[in-house]
Coordinates of C-alpha atoms in Angstrom, one line a residue:
Q1 CA -18.9 -7.4 -9.2
V2 CA -17.4 -4.1 -10.5
Q3 CA -19.7 -1.9 -12.5
L4 CA -19.5 1.6 -13.9
V5 CA -22.9 3.2 -14.3
E6 CA -23.3 6.2 -16.5
S7 CA -26.3 8.6 -16.3
G8 CA -27.3 12.0 -17.7
G9 CA -27.6 11.3 -21.3
G10 CA -30.6 12.5 -23.4
L11 CA -31.9 14.5 -26.3
V12 CA -30.7 18.2 -26.5
Q13 CA -30.8 20.8 -29.3
A14 CA -27.6 22.0 -30.9
G15 CA -25.9 24.6 -28.7
G16 CA -27.3 23.0 -25.5
S17 CA -25.6 21.4 -22.6
L18 CA -25.6 18.1 -20.8
R19 CA -23.7 16.7 -17.8
L20 CA -22.9 13.0 -17.7
S21 CA -22.1 11.2 -14.5
C22 CA -20.2 7.9 -13.9
A23 CA -20.6 6.2 -10.5
P24 CA -18.7 3.0 -10.1
S25 CA -19.9 0.3 -7.8
G26 CA -18.1 -2.7 -6.3
R27 CA -14.8 -0.9 -5.7
T28 CA -13.4 2.6 -5.6
F29 CA -11.5 4.1 -8.5
S30 CA -10.0 7.1 -6.7
N31 CA -6.4 5.9 -7.4
V32 CA -6.7 5.5 -11.1
A33 CA -7.4 7.7 -14.1
M34 CA -10.9 7.8 -15.6
G35 CA -12.0 8.5 -19.1
W36 CA -14.9 9.0 -21.4
F37 CA -15.2 7.5 -24.8
R38 CA -18.0 7.7 -27.4
Q39 CA -19.3 5.6 -30.3
A40 CA -21.5 6.9 -33.0
P41 CA -23.5 4.5 -35.3
G42 CA -21.3 2.9 -37.8
K43 CA -18.1 4.3 -36.3
E44 CA -15.4 3.0 -34.0
R45 CA -15.3 4.0 -30.3
E46 CA -13.3 7.2 -29.9
F47 CA -11.6 8.9 -27.0
V48 CA -13.3 12.0 -25.6
A49 CA -11.6 13.0 -22.3
A50 CA -9.6 11.6 -19.4
I51 CA -8.6 12.8 -15.9
S52 CA -5.8 11.7 -13.6
W53 CA -6.5 10.1 -10.2
S54 CA -6.0 13.4 -8.4
G55 CA -8.1 15.4 -10.9
W56 CA -5.2 17.8 -11.5
N57 CA -4.4 16.6 -15.0
T58 CA -6.9 16.3 -17.9
Y59 CA -6.6 15.3 -21.5
Y60 CA -9.1 16.0 -24.3
A61 CA -9.7 15.0 -27.9
D62 CA -9.3 18.0 -30.2
S63 CA -12.9 17.7 -31.3
V64 CA -14.2 18.5 -27.8
K65 CA -11.5 20.8 -26.4
G66 CA -13.0 24.0 -25.1
R67 CA -16.5 22.6 -25.1
F68 CA -16.3 19.6 -22.7
T69 CA -14.9 19.5 -19.2
I70 CA -14.1 16.3 -17.3
S71 CA -14.0 16.4 -13.5
R72 CA -14.1 14.0 -10.6
D73 CA -15.1 13.9 -7.0
N74 CA -13.2 11.1 -5.3
A75 CA -15.2 11.6 -2.0
K76 CA -18.3 10.6 -4.0
N77 CA -16.4 8.1 -6.3
T78 CA -18.0 9.9 -9.3
V79 CA -16.7 11.3 -12.5
Y80 CA -18.4 13.9 -14.6
L81 CA -18.4 15.1 -18.2
Q82 CA -19.9 18.6 -18.7
M83 CA -20.7 19.0 -22.3
N84 CA -21.5 22.5 -23.6
S85 CA -22.1 24.0 -27.1
L86 CA -23.2 20.5 -28.3
K87 CA -23.2 19.8 -32.0
P88 CA -25.1 17.1 -34.0
E89 CA -21.8 15.3 -34.5
D90 CA -21.5 14.8 -30.8
T91 CA -24.4 12.3 -31.0
A92 CA -23.2 9.0 -29.8
V93 CA -23.3 6.5 -26.9
Y94 CA -21.0 7.8 -24.3
Y95 CA -19.0 5.3 -22.1
C96 CA -17.2 5.8 -18.9
A97 CA -14.0 3.8 -18.3
A98 CA -11.5 3.2 -15.5
A99 CA -7.8 3.1 -16.5
R100 CA -5.1 0.7 -15.3
G101 CA -2.8 3.6 -14.3
S102 CA -3.1 6.9 -12.7
W103 CA -2.2 9.2 -15.6
P104 CA -4.9 10.3 -18.2
T105 CA -4.7 8.4 -21.5
G106 CA -6.6 8.3 -24.7
T107 CA -5.6 4.7 -25.5
H108 CA -8.6 2.3 -25.4
S109 CA -6.5 -0.7 -24.4
E110 CA -5.3 1.0 -21.2
Y111 CA -8.7 0.9 -19.7
D112 CA -9.8 -2.2 -17.8
Y113 CA -13.4 -1.4 -16.8
W114 CA -16.2 0.0 -18.9
G115 CA -19.8 1.1 -18.4
Q116 CA -22.8 0.1 -20.5
G117 CA -23.0 3.6 -22.0
T118 CA -25.6 6.4 -22.1
Q119 CA -27.1 7.8 -25.3
V120 CA -26.5 11.5 -26.2
T121 CA -28.5 12.8 -29.1
V122 CA -28.0 16.3 -30.4
S123 CA -30.7 17.6 -32.8
S124 CA -29.9 20.3 -35.4

């Protein structure tokens, strides 16, 4: 059974940092793009960041550009999301996802596998 397991969420003060990790199990995802999405209470799930299979190409939502960095280590089959300068509006459940193709995309429907999510709470 294929699973994506996120970790690294928690409670942090505004201006602080967190690093999320996503470690798939059941298969390797080194040949597909990976992404992070988030969902705040009462809101729809939104795109955060994505990275190509090679790690050379990345794509960010405007709201996190310059503050968040997505990366991957294919040898460890792990994807990361480094989040700096966190704001209260970043509070959400963050989901890791594996895309169908190799190019980074912000389109929800182009992702086939999803994790269960990890909670990130930023206090003001």
